[in-house]
PDB file of C-alpha atoms in Angstrom:
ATOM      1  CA  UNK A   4      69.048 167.799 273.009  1.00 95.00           C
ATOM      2  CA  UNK A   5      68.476 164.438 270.812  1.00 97.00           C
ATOM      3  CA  UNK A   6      65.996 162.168 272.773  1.00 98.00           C
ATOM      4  CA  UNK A   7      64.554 158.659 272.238  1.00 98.00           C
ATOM      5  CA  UNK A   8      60.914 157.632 273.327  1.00 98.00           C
ATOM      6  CA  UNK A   9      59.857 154.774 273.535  1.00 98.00           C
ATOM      7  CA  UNK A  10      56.646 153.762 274.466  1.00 98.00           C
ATOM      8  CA  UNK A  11      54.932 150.697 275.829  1.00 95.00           C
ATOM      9  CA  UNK A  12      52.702 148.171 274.255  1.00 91.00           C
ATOM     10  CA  UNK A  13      51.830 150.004 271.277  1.00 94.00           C
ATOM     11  CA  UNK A  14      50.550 148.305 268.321  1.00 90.00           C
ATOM     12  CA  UNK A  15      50.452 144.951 270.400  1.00 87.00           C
ATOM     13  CA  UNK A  16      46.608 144.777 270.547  1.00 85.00           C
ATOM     14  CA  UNK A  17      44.049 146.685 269.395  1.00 86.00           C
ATOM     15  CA  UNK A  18      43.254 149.163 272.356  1.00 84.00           C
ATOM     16  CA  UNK A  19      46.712 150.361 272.001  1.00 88.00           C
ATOM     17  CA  UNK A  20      47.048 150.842 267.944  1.00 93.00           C
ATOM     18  CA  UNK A  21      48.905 153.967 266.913  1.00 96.00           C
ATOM     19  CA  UNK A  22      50.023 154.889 263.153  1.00 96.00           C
ATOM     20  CA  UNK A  23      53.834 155.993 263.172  1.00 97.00           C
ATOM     21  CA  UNK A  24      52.400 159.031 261.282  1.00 97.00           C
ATOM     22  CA  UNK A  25      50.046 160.166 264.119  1.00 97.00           C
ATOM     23  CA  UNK A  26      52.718 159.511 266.259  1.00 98.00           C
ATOM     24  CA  UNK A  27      54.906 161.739 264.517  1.00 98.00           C
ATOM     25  CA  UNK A  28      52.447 164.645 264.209  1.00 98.00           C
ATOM     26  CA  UNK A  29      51.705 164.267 267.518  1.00 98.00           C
ATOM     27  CA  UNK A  30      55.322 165.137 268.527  1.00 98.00           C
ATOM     28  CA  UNK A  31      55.428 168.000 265.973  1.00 98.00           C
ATOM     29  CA  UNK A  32      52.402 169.523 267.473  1.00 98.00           C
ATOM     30  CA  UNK A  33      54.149 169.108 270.988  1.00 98.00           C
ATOM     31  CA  UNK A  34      57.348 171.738 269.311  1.00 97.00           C
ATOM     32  CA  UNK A  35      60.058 168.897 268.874  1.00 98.00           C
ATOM     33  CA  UNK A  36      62.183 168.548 265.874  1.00 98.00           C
ATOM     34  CA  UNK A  37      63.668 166.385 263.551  1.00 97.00           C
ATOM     35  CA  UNK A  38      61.178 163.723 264.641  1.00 98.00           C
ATOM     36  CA  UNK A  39      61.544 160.399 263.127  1.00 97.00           C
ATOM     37  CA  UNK A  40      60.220 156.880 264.440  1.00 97.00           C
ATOM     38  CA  UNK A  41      61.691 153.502 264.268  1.00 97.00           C
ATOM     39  CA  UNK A  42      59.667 150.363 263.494  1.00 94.00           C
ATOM     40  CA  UNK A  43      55.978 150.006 264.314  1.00 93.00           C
ATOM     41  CA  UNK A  44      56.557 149.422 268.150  1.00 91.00           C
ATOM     42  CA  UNK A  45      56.275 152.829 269.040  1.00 95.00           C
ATOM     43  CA  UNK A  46      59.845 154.582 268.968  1.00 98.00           C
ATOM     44  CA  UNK A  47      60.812 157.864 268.354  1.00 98.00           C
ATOM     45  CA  UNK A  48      63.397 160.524 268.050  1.00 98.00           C
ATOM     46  CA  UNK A  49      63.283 163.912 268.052  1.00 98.00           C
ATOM     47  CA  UNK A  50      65.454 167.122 269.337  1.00 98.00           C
ATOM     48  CA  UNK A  51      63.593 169.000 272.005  1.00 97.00           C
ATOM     49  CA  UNK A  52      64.458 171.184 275.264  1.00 95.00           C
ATOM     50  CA  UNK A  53      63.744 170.123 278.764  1.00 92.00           C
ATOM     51  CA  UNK A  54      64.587 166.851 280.650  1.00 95.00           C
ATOM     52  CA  UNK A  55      63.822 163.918 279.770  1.00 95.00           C
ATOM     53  CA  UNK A  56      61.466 163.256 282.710  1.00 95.00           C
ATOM     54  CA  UNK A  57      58.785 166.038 282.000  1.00 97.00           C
ATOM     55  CA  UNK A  58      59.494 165.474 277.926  1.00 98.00           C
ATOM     56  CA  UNK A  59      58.389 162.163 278.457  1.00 98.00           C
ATOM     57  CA  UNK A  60      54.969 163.549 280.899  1.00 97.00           C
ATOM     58  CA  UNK A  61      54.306 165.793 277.687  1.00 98.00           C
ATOM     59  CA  UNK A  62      53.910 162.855 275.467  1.00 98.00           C
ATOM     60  CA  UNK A  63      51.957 160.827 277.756  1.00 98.00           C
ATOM     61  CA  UNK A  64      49.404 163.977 278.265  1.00 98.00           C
ATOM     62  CA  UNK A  65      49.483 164.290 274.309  1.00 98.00           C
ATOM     63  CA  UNK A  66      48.745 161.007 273.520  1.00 97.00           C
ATOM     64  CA  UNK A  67      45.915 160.488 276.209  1.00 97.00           C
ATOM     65  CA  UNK A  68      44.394 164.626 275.309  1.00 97.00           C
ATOM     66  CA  UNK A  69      44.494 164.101 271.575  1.00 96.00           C
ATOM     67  CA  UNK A  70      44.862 160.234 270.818  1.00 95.00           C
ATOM     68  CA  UNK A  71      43.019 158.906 273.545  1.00 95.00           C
ATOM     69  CA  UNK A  72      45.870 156.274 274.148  1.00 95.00           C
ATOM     70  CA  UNK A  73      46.678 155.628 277.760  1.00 94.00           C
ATOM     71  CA  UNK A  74      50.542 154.819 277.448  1.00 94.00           C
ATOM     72  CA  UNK A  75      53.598 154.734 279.701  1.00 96.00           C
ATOM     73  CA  UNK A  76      56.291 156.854 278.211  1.00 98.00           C
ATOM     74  CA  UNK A  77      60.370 156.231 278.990  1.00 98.00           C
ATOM     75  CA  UNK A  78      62.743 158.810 277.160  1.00 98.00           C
ATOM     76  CA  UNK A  79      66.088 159.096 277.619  1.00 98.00           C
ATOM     77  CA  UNK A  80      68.811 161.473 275.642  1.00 97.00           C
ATOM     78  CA  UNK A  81      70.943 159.797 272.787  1.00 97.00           C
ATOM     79  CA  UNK A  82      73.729 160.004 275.206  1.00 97.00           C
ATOM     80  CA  UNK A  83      71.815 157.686 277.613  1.00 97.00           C
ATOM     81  CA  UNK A  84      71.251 155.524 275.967  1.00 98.00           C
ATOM     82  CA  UNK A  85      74.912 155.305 274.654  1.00 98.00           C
ATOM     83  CA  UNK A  86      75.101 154.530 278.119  1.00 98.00           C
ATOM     84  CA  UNK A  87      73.045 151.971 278.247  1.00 98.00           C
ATOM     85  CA  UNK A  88      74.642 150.072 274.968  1.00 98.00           C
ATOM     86  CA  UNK A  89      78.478 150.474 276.473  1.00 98.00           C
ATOM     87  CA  UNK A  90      77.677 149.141 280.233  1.00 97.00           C
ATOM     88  CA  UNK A  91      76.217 146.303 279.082  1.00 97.00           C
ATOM     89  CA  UNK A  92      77.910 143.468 281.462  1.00 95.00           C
ATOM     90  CA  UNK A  93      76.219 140.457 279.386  1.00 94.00           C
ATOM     91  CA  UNK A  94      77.667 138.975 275.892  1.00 93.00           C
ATOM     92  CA  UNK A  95      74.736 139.463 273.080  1.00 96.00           C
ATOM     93  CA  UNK A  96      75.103 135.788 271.776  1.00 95.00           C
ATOM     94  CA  UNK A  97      71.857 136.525 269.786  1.00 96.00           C
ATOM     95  CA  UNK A  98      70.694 140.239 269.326  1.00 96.00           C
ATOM     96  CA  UNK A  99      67.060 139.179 268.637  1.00 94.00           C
ATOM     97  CA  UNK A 100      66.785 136.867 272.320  1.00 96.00           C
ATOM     98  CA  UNK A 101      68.830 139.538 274.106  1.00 97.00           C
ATOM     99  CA  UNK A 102      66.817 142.633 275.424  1.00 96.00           C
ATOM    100  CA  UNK A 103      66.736 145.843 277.649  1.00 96.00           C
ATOM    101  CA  UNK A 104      63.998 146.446 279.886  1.00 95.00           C
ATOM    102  CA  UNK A 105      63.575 150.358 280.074  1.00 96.00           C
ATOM    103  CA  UNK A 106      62.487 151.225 283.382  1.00 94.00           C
ATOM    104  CA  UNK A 107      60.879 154.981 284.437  1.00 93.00           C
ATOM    105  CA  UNK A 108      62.855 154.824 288.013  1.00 91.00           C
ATOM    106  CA  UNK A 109      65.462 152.906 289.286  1.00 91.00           C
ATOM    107  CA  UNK A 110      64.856 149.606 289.897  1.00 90.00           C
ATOM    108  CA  UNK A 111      63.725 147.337 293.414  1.00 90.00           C
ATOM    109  CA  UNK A 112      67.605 146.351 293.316  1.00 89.00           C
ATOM    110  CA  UNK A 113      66.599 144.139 296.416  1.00 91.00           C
ATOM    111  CA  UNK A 114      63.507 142.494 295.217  1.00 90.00           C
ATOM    112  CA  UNK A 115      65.732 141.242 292.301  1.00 88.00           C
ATOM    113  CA  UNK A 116      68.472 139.893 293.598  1.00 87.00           C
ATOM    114  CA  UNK A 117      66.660 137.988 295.594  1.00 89.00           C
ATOM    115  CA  UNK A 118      65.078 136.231 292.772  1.00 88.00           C
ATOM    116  CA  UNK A 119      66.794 132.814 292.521  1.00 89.00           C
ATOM    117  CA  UNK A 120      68.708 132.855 289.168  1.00 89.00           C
ATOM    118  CA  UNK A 121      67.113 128.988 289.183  1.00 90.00           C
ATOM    119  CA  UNK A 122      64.104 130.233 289.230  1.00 87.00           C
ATOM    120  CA  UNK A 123      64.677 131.950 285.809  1.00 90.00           C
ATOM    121  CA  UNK A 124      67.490 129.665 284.358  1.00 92.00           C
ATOM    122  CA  UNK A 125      68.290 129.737 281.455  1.00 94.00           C
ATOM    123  CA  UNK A 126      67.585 133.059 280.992  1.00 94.00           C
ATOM    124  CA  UNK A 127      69.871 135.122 282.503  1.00 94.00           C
ATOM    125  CA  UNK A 128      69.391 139.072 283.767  1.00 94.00           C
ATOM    126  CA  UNK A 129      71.748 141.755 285.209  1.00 94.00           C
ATOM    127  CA  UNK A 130      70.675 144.950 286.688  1.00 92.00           C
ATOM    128  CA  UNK A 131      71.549 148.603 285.520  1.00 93.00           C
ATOM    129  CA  UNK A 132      70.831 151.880 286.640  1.00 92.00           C
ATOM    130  CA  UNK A 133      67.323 152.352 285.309  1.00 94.00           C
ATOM    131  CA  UNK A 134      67.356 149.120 282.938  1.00 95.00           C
ATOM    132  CA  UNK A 135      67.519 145.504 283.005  1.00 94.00           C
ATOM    133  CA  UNK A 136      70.048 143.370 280.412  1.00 96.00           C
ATOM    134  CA  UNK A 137      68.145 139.995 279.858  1.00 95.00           C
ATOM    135  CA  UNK A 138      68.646 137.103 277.638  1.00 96.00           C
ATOM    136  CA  UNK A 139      66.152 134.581 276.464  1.00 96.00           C
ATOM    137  CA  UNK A 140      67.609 131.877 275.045  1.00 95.00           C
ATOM    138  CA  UNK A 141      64.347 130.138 274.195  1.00 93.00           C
ATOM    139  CA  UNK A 142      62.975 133.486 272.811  1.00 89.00           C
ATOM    140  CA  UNK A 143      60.271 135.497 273.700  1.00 83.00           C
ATOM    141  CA  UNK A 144      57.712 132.481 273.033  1.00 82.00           C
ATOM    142  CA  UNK A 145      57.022 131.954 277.556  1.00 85.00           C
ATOM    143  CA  UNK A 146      59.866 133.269 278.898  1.00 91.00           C
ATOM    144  CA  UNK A 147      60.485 132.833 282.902  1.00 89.00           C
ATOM    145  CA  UNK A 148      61.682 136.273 283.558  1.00 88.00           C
ATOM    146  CA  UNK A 149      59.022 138.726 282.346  1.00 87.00           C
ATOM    147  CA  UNK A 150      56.288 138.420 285.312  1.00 83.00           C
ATOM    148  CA  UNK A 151      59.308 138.006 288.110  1.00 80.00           C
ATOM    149  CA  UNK A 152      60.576 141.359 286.837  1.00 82.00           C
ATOM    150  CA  UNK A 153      57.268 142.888 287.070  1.00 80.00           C
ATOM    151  CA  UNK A 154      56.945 142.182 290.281  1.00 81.00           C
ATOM    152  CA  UNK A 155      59.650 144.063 291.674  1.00 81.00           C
ATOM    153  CA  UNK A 156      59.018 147.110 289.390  1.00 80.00           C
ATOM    154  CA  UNK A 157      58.920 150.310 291.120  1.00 83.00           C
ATOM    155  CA  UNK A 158      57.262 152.174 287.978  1.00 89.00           C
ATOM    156  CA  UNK A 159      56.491 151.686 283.945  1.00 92.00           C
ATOM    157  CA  UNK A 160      58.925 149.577 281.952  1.00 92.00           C
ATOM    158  CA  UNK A 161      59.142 148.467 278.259  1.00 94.00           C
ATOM    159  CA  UNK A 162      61.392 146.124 276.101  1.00 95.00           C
ATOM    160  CA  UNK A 163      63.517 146.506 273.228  1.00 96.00           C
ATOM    161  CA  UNK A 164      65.826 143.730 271.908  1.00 96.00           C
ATOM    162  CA  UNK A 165      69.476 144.238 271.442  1.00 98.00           C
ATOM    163  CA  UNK A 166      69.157 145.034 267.662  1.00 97.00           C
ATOM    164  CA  UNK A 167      66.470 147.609 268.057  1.00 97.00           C
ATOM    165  CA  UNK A 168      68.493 149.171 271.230  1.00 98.00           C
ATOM    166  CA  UNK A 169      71.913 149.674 268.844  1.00 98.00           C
ATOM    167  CA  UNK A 170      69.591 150.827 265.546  1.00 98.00           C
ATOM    168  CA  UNK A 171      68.134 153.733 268.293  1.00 98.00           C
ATOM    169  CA  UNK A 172      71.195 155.149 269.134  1.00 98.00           C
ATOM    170  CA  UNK A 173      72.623 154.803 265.627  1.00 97.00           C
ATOM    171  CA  UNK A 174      69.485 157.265 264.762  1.00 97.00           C
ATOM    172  CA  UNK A 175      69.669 158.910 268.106  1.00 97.00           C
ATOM    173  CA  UNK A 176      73.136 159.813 267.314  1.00 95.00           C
ATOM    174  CA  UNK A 177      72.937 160.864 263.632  1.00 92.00           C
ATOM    175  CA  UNK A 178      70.103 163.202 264.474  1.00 84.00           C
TER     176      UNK A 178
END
């Protein structure tokens, strides 16, 4: 099975720094194949057995036994997140403002909707299955969304922008 991990908040301060090499040992070590990474923001792809679920518990043991790195993990199979890229109900009018929020579990679909799209506005968000579509139209710089978001998350999450989400499952899919 071709997977995709990505994990969160690596290489965004210094408790969490993690060399793309180590990180691709690291998954060698753990049996998968074909293991490549994407960018410096901790993303990877490899073929392995197993769900995605305990494949993504493996990593987050590995990285915390031999890295010492205390990271959330979210993996899904290339075919997820082909998924994710066709149900996308929002137009990308920018790839780098538009993002997908990853999430471990399904989502507090209550908690959000009752967030007042003023609130938030410009910035506009639409709930998946076990992801978020936003768009910052400002950009990234103090965006509204973010901390509402986290407050109605029932487990770990972690962003990638539009153009890193479509370059995954190009690699996802050529693996």
């Amino acid at each position: 099975m071709r997977y995709v991990a990505l994990l969160r908040g690596i290489n965004v301060n210094p408790a969490t720094t993690l060399a793309m090499a180590d990180l691709r040992a690291l998954l060698g070590r753990l049996g998968y194949g074909n293991v490549r990474t994407h960018l410096r923001s901790g993303n990877a792809l490899f073929t392995a057995d197993g769900d995605a679920e305990s494949t993504a518990a493996a990593i987050e043991r590995g990285l915390g036994e031999e890295l010492g790195l205390s990271v959330a993990v979210i993996v899904r199979t290339a075919g997820q997140l082909r998924g994710v890229v066709e149900r996308n109900p929002l137009e990308v009018r920018d790839p780098a403002r538009f993002a997908v929020v990853f999430l471990a579990r399904p989502p507090d679909r209550e908690g959000l909707a009752s967030i007042d799209p003023a609130a938030y506005a410009p910035e506009e968000m639409w709930i998946g299955e076990r992801e978020l579509y936003v768009y910052f139209p400002d950009g990234l710089r103090r965006p509204k969304l973010p901390p509402l978001m986290e407050r109605y998350s029932t487990g770990p999450a972690t962003m990638r922008n539009w153009n890193t989400v479509t370059r995954l499952l190009a690699l996802a899919e050529d693996l």
